Each structure stands twice: as structure tokens, then as C-alpha cells.
Coordinates of C-alpha atoms in Angstrom, one line a residue:
M1 CA 13.2 2.9 -9.5
F2 CA 13.2 6.4 -8.2
L3 CA 16.0 7.9 -5.4
D4 CA 13.9 11.0 -4.9
I5 CA 12.0 13.8 -6.8
S6 CA 12.2 17.5 -6.4
V7 CA 9.7 20.4 -7.2
E8 CA 9.2 24.2 -7.0
N9 CA 6.2 26.1 -8.1
F10 CA 4.1 23.8 -9.1
R11 CA 0.0 23.6 -7.6
S12 CA 0.1 24.2 -4.0
I13 CA 3.7 23.8 -3.9
K14 CA 5.7 27.0 -3.8
E15 CA 9.6 26.8 -2.4
M16 CA 11.2 23.3 -3.4
Q17 CA 10.0 20.6 -2.0
T18 CA 11.8 17.0 -2.0
L19 CA 10.4 13.6 -1.4
S20 CA 12.9 11.0 -1.2
F21 CA 13.3 7.3 -1.9
E22 CA 16.8 6.8 -0.3
A23 CA 16.6 4.8 3.0
T24 CA 18.6 6.2 6.0
K25 CA 21.5 4.3 7.6
S26 CA 18.5 2.5 9.7
T27 CA 18.2 -0.9 9.6
H28 CA 14.7 -1.7 10.6
L29 CA 12.3 -3.6 8.5
E30 CA 15.3 -3.6 6.3
D31 CA 14.4 -6.9 4.1
I32 CA 11.0 -5.6 3.9
Y33 CA 11.1 -2.0 3.0
V34 CA 14.6 -1.5 1.3
V35 CA 15.9 -3.0 -2.4
K36 CA 19.8 -2.4 -2.8
R37 CA 20.6 -1.5 -6.2
G38 CA 24.5 -0.9 -6.8
E39 CA 25.5 1.6 -3.7
Y40 CA 22.3 2.6 -3.2
R41 CA 19.5 1.7 -0.7
I42 CA 16.1 2.5 -1.9
L43 CA 12.7 2.4 -0.2
K44 CA 9.7 0.3 -1.7
A45 CA 7.1 2.5 -0.2
V46 CA 6.6 5.7 1.1
S47 CA 3.1 7.2 2.5
I48 CA 2.5 10.8 2.9
R49 CA -0.1 11.8 5.6
G50 CA -1.6 15.4 6.0
A51 CA -5.1 17.5 6.6
N52 CA -7.3 17.9 3.9
A53 CA -6.2 20.3 1.6
S54 CA -2.7 20.3 2.4
G55 CA -1.1 19.2 -0.7
K56 CA -0.5 15.6 -0.3
S57 CA -1.9 14.8 -3.9
N58 CA -0.1 17.4 -5.9
V59 CA 2.9 15.8 -4.5
I60 CA 2.3 12.7 -6.3
K61 CA 1.0 14.8 -9.5
V62 CA 4.3 15.7 -10.2
F63 CA 5.1 11.9 -11.6
P64 CA 2.5 12.3 -14.2
L65 CA 3.4 15.8 -15.1
L66 CA 7.1 14.6 -15.8
Q67 CA 5.9 11.0 -17.3
R68 CA 3.8 13.4 -19.7
L69 CA 7.0 15.4 -21.1
F70 CA 8.9 12.6 -21.4
L71 CA 6.3 10.3 -23.3
S72 CA 3.5 13.0 -24.7
P73 CA 5.3 16.0 -26.5
V74 CA 3.2 18.7 -28.0
S75 CA 2.3 18.8 -31.7
S76 CA 2.8 22.4 -32.5
K77 CA 5.1 25.6 -31.2
S78 CA 1.8 27.5 -30.4
D79 CA 0.5 24.6 -27.9
T80 CA 1.1 25.1 -24.3
I81 CA 2.4 22.7 -21.6
E82 CA -0.6 22.3 -19.2
F83 CA -0.1 22.2 -15.7
D84 CA -0.7 24.8 -12.5
N85 CA 1.8 27.0 -10.9
F86 CA 1.7 28.1 -7.3
A87 CA -1.2 30.8 -7.7
L88 CA -1.3 32.6 -4.2
D89 CA 1.4 34.6 -5.0
K90 CA 0.9 36.9 -8.0
E91 CA 5.1 37.3 -8.6
W92 CA 5.5 33.1 -8.3
K93 CA 2.9 32.8 -11.1
K94 CA 5.4 34.8 -13.3
R95 CA 8.3 32.3 -12.2
D96 CA 9.2 29.2 -13.7
T97 CA 8.2 25.6 -12.2
I98 CA 11.5 23.1 -11.2
I99 CA 11.4 19.8 -11.5
E100 CA 14.7 17.6 -10.5
T101 CA 14.6 13.8 -10.1
N102 CA 17.4 10.6 -9.4
F103 CA 16.5 8.0 -10.8
I104 CA 18.0 4.6 -11.6
C105 CA 17.9 2.7 -15.1
G106 CA 19.5 -0.5 -15.5
E107 CA 22.9 -0.5 -14.2
K108 CA 23.2 3.9 -13.6
K109 CA 21.9 6.4 -11.7
Y110 CA 20.3 9.5 -13.7
Q111 CA 20.2 13.2 -12.4
Y112 CA 17.6 14.9 -14.4
R113 CA 16.6 19.0 -14.2
I114 CA 14.1 20.7 -16.3
V115 CA 13.0 24.2 -15.9
L116 CA 9.7 25.3 -17.8
N117 CA 6.8 27.4 -17.9
N118 CA 3.3 26.9 -19.9
I119 CA 4.9 28.1 -22.8
F120 CA 8.8 26.5 -23.0
V121 CA 11.1 24.9 -21.4
R122 CA 14.1 27.4 -20.7
E123 CA 16.7 24.8 -19.5
E124 CA 17.0 21.1 -19.0
E125 CA 20.1 18.8 -18.3
L126 CA 20.6 15.1 -17.7
K127 CA 23.8 13.5 -16.0
C128 CA 24.3 10.1 -15.6
K129 CA 26.7 8.1 -13.2
P130 CA 27.3 4.5 -13.6
F131 CA 27.1 1.9 -10.9
G132 CA 30.9 1.9 -9.1
A133 CA 31.6 5.5 -10.8
R134 CA 33.7 8.2 -8.7
T135 CA 31.9 10.9 -10.5
A136 CA 28.7 11.4 -12.9
H137 CA 28.8 12.5 -16.2
T138 CA 27.1 14.9 -18.5
V139 CA 24.7 13.5 -20.8
F140 CA 23.2 16.9 -22.4
T141 CA 22.4 20.2 -21.4
R142 CA 19.4 21.8 -23.2
T143 CA 18.6 26.2 -23.3
T144 CA 16.1 28.3 -25.0
D145 CA 16.6 31.6 -26.1
D146 CA 13.9 33.8 -24.5
K147 CA 13.2 35.7 -27.5
A148 CA 14.0 33.5 -30.5
R149 CA 12.3 30.6 -28.6
V150 CA 15.2 28.6 -30.4
S151 CA 16.6 25.2 -28.3
A152 CA 20.4 25.0 -28.4
V153 CA 21.8 21.1 -27.2
K154 CA 25.1 20.3 -25.9
W155 CA 25.9 17.0 -25.7
G156 CA 28.3 15.5 -23.6
E157 CA 31.5 13.4 -24.9
K158 CA 30.2 10.2 -24.8
Y159 CA 26.9 10.8 -26.1
T160 CA 27.4 13.3 -29.1
S161 CA 26.8 11.5 -32.3
A162 CA 24.8 12.0 -36.0
N163 CA 21.8 10.7 -34.4
S164 CA 21.6 12.5 -30.9
R165 CA 22.1 15.8 -33.3
K166 CA 19.1 15.0 -35.4
L167 CA 17.2 15.4 -32.0
E168 CA 17.7 19.0 -32.3
V169 CA 15.9 19.5 -35.7
N170 CA 12.5 18.7 -34.3
L171 CA 13.4 19.8 -30.8
M172 CA 10.6 22.3 -30.4
P173 CA 11.1 25.0 -27.4
N174 CA 7.7 23.9 -25.6
M175 CA 8.9 19.6 -25.6
T176 CA 11.4 18.1 -23.9
V177 CA 14.6 16.4 -25.5
F178 CA 12.9 13.2 -24.7
G179 CA 9.7 14.5 -26.4
S180 CA 11.8 15.3 -29.3
Y181 CA 12.9 11.7 -29.7
Q182 CA 9.5 10.2 -29.8
R183 CA 9.1 12.4 -32.7
T184 CA 12.4 11.9 -34.4
N185 CA 13.3 8.5 -36.4
V186 CA 16.6 7.9 -34.7
D187 CA 18.3 5.0 -32.6
L188 CA 19.7 6.0 -29.3
P189 CA 19.6 2.7 -27.2
W190 CA 20.2 4.7 -23.7
L191 CA 17.8 7.2 -24.6
K192 CA 15.2 4.3 -25.4
D193 CA 15.7 2.5 -21.8
I194 CA 14.7 5.5 -20.3
I195 CA 11.6 6.1 -22.5
D196 CA 10.6 2.3 -21.7
W197 CA 11.0 2.8 -18.1
F198 CA 9.0 6.1 -17.7
D199 CA 6.6 4.0 -20.3
D200 CA 6.4 0.5 -19.4
G201 CA 7.6 0.9 -15.9
Q202 CA 5.1 3.7 -14.6
M203 CA 1.5 3.0 -14.2
P204 CA -0.7 5.8 -14.2
I205 CA -1.7 7.9 -11.2
I206 CA -4.5 6.1 -9.2
T207 CA -7.0 8.4 -7.8
P208 CA -10.3 7.4 -5.6
N209 CA -12.4 7.8 -8.8
T210 CA -13.7 4.2 -8.7
R211 CA -15.3 3.9 -12.1
G212 CA -12.5 4.8 -13.8
L213 CA -10.4 2.5 -12.2
V214 CA -12.7 -0.1 -12.7
D215 CA -12.5 0.4 -16.5
Y216 CA -8.5 0.4 -16.0
T217 CA -8.6 -3.4 -14.4
T218 CA -11.0 -5.2 -16.5
K219 CA -9.0 -3.6 -19.6
S220 CA -5.8 -4.5 -18.2
I221 CA -7.6 -7.8 -18.0
Y222 CA -8.3 -7.8 -21.9
D223 CA -4.6 -6.1 -22.6
H224 CA -3.2 -9.0 -21.0
K225 CA -1.3 -6.9 -18.3
V226 CA -2.8 -9.2 -15.8
T227 CA -4.9 -12.2 -15.7
K228 CA -8.0 -12.8 -14.2
S229 CA -6.6 -16.0 -12.1
Q230 CA -4.3 -13.1 -10.5
I231 CA -7.2 -11.1 -10.0
L232 CA -9.4 -13.7 -8.6
Y233 CA -6.6 -14.9 -6.2
L234 CA -6.2 -11.6 -4.6
L235 CA -9.8 -11.3 -4.4
K236 CA -9.9 -14.1 -2.4
A237 CA -6.9 -13.6 -0.3
A238 CA -8.7 -10.0 0.6
D239 CA -11.9 -11.9 1.9
M240 CA -14.3 -10.9 -0.4
G241 CA -16.6 -13.8 -0.3
V242 CA -15.8 -13.5 -4.4
D243 CA -16.0 -17.3 -6.1
D244 CA -15.5 -16.2 -9.3
F245 CA -16.0 -13.2 -12.1
V246 CA -16.4 -12.5 -15.5
V247 CA -15.7 -9.5 -17.6
K248 CA -17.3 -8.9 -20.8
K249 CA -16.0 -6.3 -23.6
E250 CA -18.8 -4.1 -25.2
T251 CA -18.7 -1.3 -27.9
P252 CA -21.5 0.6 -28.4
N253 CA -22.2 3.6 -31.1
L254 CA -21.4 6.8 -29.2
P255 CA -24.3 9.4 -29.3
K256 CA -25.0 11.0 -32.3
K257 CA -25.4 14.2 -30.8
F258 CA -21.9 13.8 -29.1
V259 CA -20.2 13.0 -32.6
E260 CA -21.8 15.9 -34.4
M261 CA -21.1 18.2 -31.1
V262 CA -17.1 16.9 -31.4
L263 CA -17.3 17.3 -35.1
K264 CA -18.8 20.9 -35.2
D265 CA -16.2 22.1 -31.9
D266 CA -13.2 24.4 -33.6
D267 CA -11.2 23.5 -30.4
A268 CA -11.3 19.9 -30.8
P269 CA -8.2 18.0 -31.6
E270 CA -8.3 17.1 -35.4
E271 CA -6.9 13.9 -34.4
L272 CA -10.0 12.9 -32.1
K273 CA -12.1 14.0 -35.1
Q274 CA -10.4 11.8 -37.6
K275 CA -10.8 9.1 -35.1
I276 CA -14.3 9.5 -34.2
Q277 CA -15.1 9.5 -38.2
E278 CA -13.4 6.5 -38.5
D279 CA -14.8 4.7 -35.7
P280 CA -17.8 6.2 -33.7
T281 CA -17.7 3.4 -31.0
T282 CA -16.5 3.3 -27.4
D283 CA -15.5 0.5 -25.5
D284 CA -17.2 -0.3 -22.4
Y285 CA -16.7 -3.2 -20.0
K286 CA -18.9 -4.8 -17.8
V287 CA -18.2 -6.8 -14.7
K288 CA -20.5 -9.4 -12.7
L289 CA -19.0 -11.0 -9.5
Y290 CA -19.7 -14.3 -8.2
H291 CA -20.7 -15.6 -4.3
T292 CA -22.1 -18.8 -3.1
G293 CA -25.0 -18.3 -1.0
S294 CA -27.5 -21.0 0.9
E295 CA -28.7 -21.8 -2.6
G296 CA -25.7 -22.2 -4.6
I297 CA -23.8 -19.2 -6.6
V298 CA -25.7 -16.1 -7.1
P299 CA -24.3 -13.6 -9.8
M300 CA -24.0 -9.8 -8.8
D301 CA -23.7 -6.9 -11.2
F302 CA -20.6 -4.8 -10.2
D303 CA -22.6 -2.0 -9.0
E304 CA -24.7 -4.2 -6.9
E305 CA -21.1 -4.9 -4.8
S306 CA -20.5 -2.9 -1.5
N307 CA -17.9 0.1 -2.1
G308 CA -15.1 -1.6 -0.5
T309 CA -15.3 -4.8 -2.9
Q310 CA -15.6 -2.5 -5.7
R311 CA -12.2 -0.4 -4.5
Y312 CA -10.6 -4.1 -3.8
Y313 CA -11.7 -5.2 -7.3
S314 CA -10.4 -2.0 -9.0
L315 CA -7.0 -1.6 -6.9
S316 CA -6.1 -5.7 -7.6
S317 CA -4.7 -4.7 -11.0
V318 CA -2.6 -2.5 -9.5
L319 CA -1.4 -5.0 -7.1
A320 CA -0.7 -7.6 -9.5
Q321 CA 1.1 -5.8 -11.6
L322 CA 3.4 -4.6 -9.3
L323 CA 3.9 -7.6 -7.9
Q324 CA 4.7 -9.4 -11.1
G325 CA 6.5 -6.7 -13.1
K326 CA 9.0 -3.6 -12.2
K327 CA 6.6 -1.2 -11.9
F328 CA 6.4 2.4 -10.2
V329 CA 2.8 3.9 -9.0
A330 CA 1.3 7.3 -7.6
I331 CA -1.7 6.2 -5.8
D332 CA -4.1 8.9 -4.4
E333 CA -6.0 8.1 -1.1
L334 CA -5.2 4.5 -0.9
D335 CA -7.5 3.6 2.1
C336 CA -10.2 5.0 0.3
R337 CA -13.4 2.6 1.4
L338 CA -10.8 0.2 2.7
H339 CA -11.4 -1.3 6.0
P340 CA -8.0 -0.6 7.6
D341 CA -7.1 -4.3 8.2
L342 CA -7.6 -4.0 4.3
Y343 CA -5.5 -1.3 3.8
Q344 CA -2.5 -3.0 5.7
H345 CA -3.3 -6.4 3.7
F346 CA -2.8 -4.6 0.3
I347 CA 0.7 -2.9 1.7
N348 CA 2.0 -5.7 3.2
T349 CA 1.2 -8.5 0.1
F350 CA 3.4 -5.9 -1.9
L351 CA 6.5 -5.2 0.5
V352 CA 6.8 -8.9 1.5
N353 CA 6.4 -10.4 -2.3
K354 CA 8.1 -7.6 -4.4
H355 CA 11.4 -6.4 -4.5
D356 CA 11.8 -4.2 -7.5
S357 CA 8.9 -2.3 -7.5
Q358 CA 7.7 1.2 -6.2
M359 CA 4.7 2.9 -4.6
V360 CA 4.0 6.3 -3.3
F361 CA 0.5 6.6 -1.8
T362 CA -1.4 9.7 0.3
T363 CA -3.5 8.3 3.0
H364 CA -5.4 9.6 6.0
Y365 CA -5.3 6.2 7.8
R366 CA -2.9 7.2 11.1
E367 CA -3.6 4.1 13.5
I368 CA -0.8 2.5 11.8
L369 CA 1.7 4.8 13.4
N370 CA 0.8 3.2 17.0
D371 CA 2.7 0.0 15.7
R372 CA 6.6 0.6 14.8
S373 CA 6.6 -2.8 13.7
Q374 CA 5.2 -1.8 10.3
F375 CA 6.9 1.4 9.3
R376 CA 10.1 3.0 9.0
D377 CA 10.5 6.6 10.1
D378 CA 12.3 7.4 6.5
A379 CA 9.2 5.9 4.7
V380 CA 6.6 8.3 6.4
Y381 CA 6.2 11.7 5.0
F382 CA 3.9 14.9 6.1
T383 CA 2.5 17.6 4.4
E384 CA 1.7 21.0 6.0
K385 CA 0.3 24.3 4.7
S386 CA 2.1 27.5 5.7
D387 CA 0.1 30.9 6.5
M388 CA 0.7 31.5 2.7
G389 CA -1.0 28.6 2.0
A390 CA 2.0 26.8 0.9
T391 CA 2.4 23.2 1.1
E392 CA 5.4 21.8 3.2
L393 CA 6.7 18.5 3.0
Y394 CA 9.1 16.4 5.5
S395 CA 9.6 13.1 6.7
L396 CA 9.0 11.6 10.0
A397 CA 13.2 10.9 10.0
D398 CA 13.6 14.6 10.1
F399 CA 12.5 14.6 13.6
D400 CA 15.5 14.6 16.4
T401 CA 15.4 12.9 19.5
S402 CA 14.1 15.6 21.5
I403 CA 10.9 15.0 19.5
I404 CA 10.9 11.5 18.2
R405 CA 13.0 8.6 19.8
N406 CA 12.6 5.1 19.4
N407 CA 9.8 4.5 21.9
T408 CA 8.2 7.1 21.0
N409 CA 4.5 6.1 20.3
V410 CA 4.1 8.3 16.9
L411 CA 0.4 8.0 16.9
N412 CA 0.2 9.6 20.1
A413 CA 2.8 12.4 19.2
Y414 CA 0.8 12.9 15.6
K415 CA -2.5 13.2 17.4
A416 CA -1.3 15.6 19.9
G417 CA -0.2 17.9 17.2
S418 CA 3.6 17.3 17.8
L419 CA 4.5 16.2 14.5
G420 CA 2.5 19.1 12.4
A421 CA 0.3 18.1 9.6
I422 CA -3.3 18.0 11.3
P423 CA -6.2 20.0 10.7
R424 CA -6.3 23.4 12.1
L425 CA -10.0 23.4 13.7
G426 CA -12.0 26.0 14.6
G427 CA -14.7 26.3 17.4
K428 CA -17.4 23.4 17.2
Y429 CA -20.4 25.7 18.5
I430 CA -22.1 28.2 15.9
V431 CA -23.8 31.0 17.2
E432 CA -26.8 32.2 14.9
T433 CA -26.6 36.0 14.6
N434 CA -28.6 38.6 12.3
D435 CA -25.7 39.7 10.7
N436 CA -24.4 37.3 8.1
E437 CA -20.8 38.6 8.1
N438 CA -20.4 37.7 11.5
Y439 CA -22.5 34.4 11.5
G440 CA -20.8 32.1 13.9
E441 CA -18.7 34.4 15.7
K442 CA -19.1 35.1 19.5
N443 CA -19.6 38.6 20.7

């Protein structure tokens, strides 16, 4: 489980910003929101609110970046590390990006730090603190020479071995130590445990793109990550009027023009070209839902369903996986296309039924802040952009009693602008002029 994650110089984030899952000393909604692991009290769910373009999505995009650095190493020294740093300051574009995170894996807390740019990983460090231990010990520190672009790894006393030293042989400057493990035939159980958690325990980031999420849900059924009965139960509990559904997998041939275009493209990866030559087909999933009407059961194609039904079907596999295993998921715009009651039903179903999964999500739904029986202050975050266009991230728990008290109506305080993180809107009246440069401005 994640304890926190911090990032600097990433997309709209300039200076270091931290998203924490560690619970404060408050016992409010303790049984629902807080999980205890060793000496740590961890939040199961954290939400992020803020104006459009304030950086909510960018905060949670650091999770898939970190996962990719661990699980999908580059294949050659010339490959770039794909991510965007802060673009609104030319000096910061030249700086490295920093990611720091504390997480629980097994009965240990790990502290990981990486300093990188699009060309190479400059620094990397991992520390470990077993539950109950007084201090953490170093697992490894990695540095890369700027000019030679050669990396060196110094292993902690408990972790140095012939197998760990073999990782250095395959450690290219543009990959992490974890990425090197993916390309090295060695047995390091402690490292495998971390890799497995990032691989099996973390779901891909969920975006408002319903079509892609539909295929993800349907594929999850075919891959036995979830069962049809689980999805159907969640749809019925959500009052979607769905009595049954069927899924069908088809494998049509890729269009010939597309195949020819990829094979002739010098920039296309060789692995993709080889795969298309060996199997020029693609997976296509079809979903049909059944409803009860006055004349009996009526089948409907998925595209005929309402946007809300499509969205909740798509999210149902995410919820099912959170409930049945130890999972982490980041969801962008969880409330998209959902009725507020259904949105809250999704969150509450997760909170009251699961104790070892985690979820972070962005949302524009603010009315929940009207009811303190539905949230903890430390589980509510806000994003706001500075005058220089940089994202600032902060928690509701950061406000002192001069602004937020136990009896404060948080929704009213938020709507009044006392908490920030709301749009700075201009005037609603537009003055038409013949001068295009001054369009909309009053004289």
C-alpha cells in the first residue's frame, strides 16, 4: 500500500508536491477509511478536487509513470524516457524530475527516490524499514556519470550478493534498477515481491475514455480477473435495470492498408512489425445487455445503453478487482457520467467492504463536502494553479481552526473560495467591438 508519493518538475507540477495516504490522528470514520499495517495508519481512499486545468489529472499520472519505470524498461541506450516536465519555465525544463514514495510491501516499509530526465536516471535509492524496526537500512544507491553515462550501484550490507551484482551488467543509464531486474536472469525474492506488487497489485490508470474502459472490463472477464456474476451483481446493486448480459470476443483481421503502413514505417517498433506479420488480427469485444420489458426480456447492444450505464459497467470490473484482491487504482474523473448517488454508492461499496486495497480519484463533485459523515479531512485534497501556472496540492486537513472547525460546513467554505481550488472566472457579459484584439473588454 502507498503511504505517500511526491513529485517535482512533472507536467504542470513545478516544485515538490506530496499526496499522502497516511492518516492523521483523527479517529473520525476510522473503521471505514483507515487500515492499520504495523505501526502505520493508511487511508484506503483519497479524492482530489480543483478547477479544470489545475493539475488534478497530472497528480495521479505519476503513478503509471512510476509503474512503467519499474516494469517496462527501455530496450536500448538511445531510447528516451517518455514523460513531460514543467514546460512554463525554460530553466525548469533543463532540470531533472524527482519522484519520491514510501510504500508498504509485505511486512516492510520501503522508501524509494529517483532523479531522472528524458535521457538517463541520474540517481536512485531504496531504503527498507521492517515493521517494528527503529531505523531504516539502505538497500541500494545508484548513481550515473553525466559524461560517460555509466551507472554504478552500491548495495547495502544485507543485500549484496552475486545475483544483485549481476543487475549492474544490464543496467543501462536510461532504466531503473527494477527495470534491469526485468532483463536479468537472477533470483532476488525481495525485489520480486516489489515487482509483483507494482505489476499485479496496481491496475492501469482509469480515464473518462469509456470505450477503452469497456474493453478493459470485458477483457478482464475473459482473462478471469473478474467473473460475470460479480459484474452482474454490481450492476443490479446500482439499479441499472440490467437482468443479464453476454460478452463475445471476435478476432477480425486488421485492415490491409494499416498493416502495410506499419510495416513500411521506419519508426515503428520491430516487435510490433513482427507481431503483425505473425498474427494480423486484433481482439474485438462485443457486449449485449438484457432488460425486462412489458413483453419479456429485451436485448440491447452496448452502444444503445445510456452513458451512465456504459460508464458503470466499465467501472464495475475496477470495483470488483478492488474488492477481491489487494489492489491500487488511480481514477480520473470518477464522477464522469454518474448520478451523484451512484458515484457515492461506488465509493461506499469499496470503503465498507475492503480493507487492503487503495483508491485515489479526481472529481468535480463537491456536494459530498456538505456531509461530514461521508469523508475525513485528510482524505480530501485540492489542486490550485499558481499565478505562474504551477500546480499546488494541499489537503483539507492542512487548514487550521481559523478556517475549518469540526462544525464548519466545508461545502459552503469551498463554494465561498475560502479553500481555494475553484475557477477564477471572468465576467459573463461580452461586449462586441470591431477591434478583435479588445473583443470582450468593456471600455
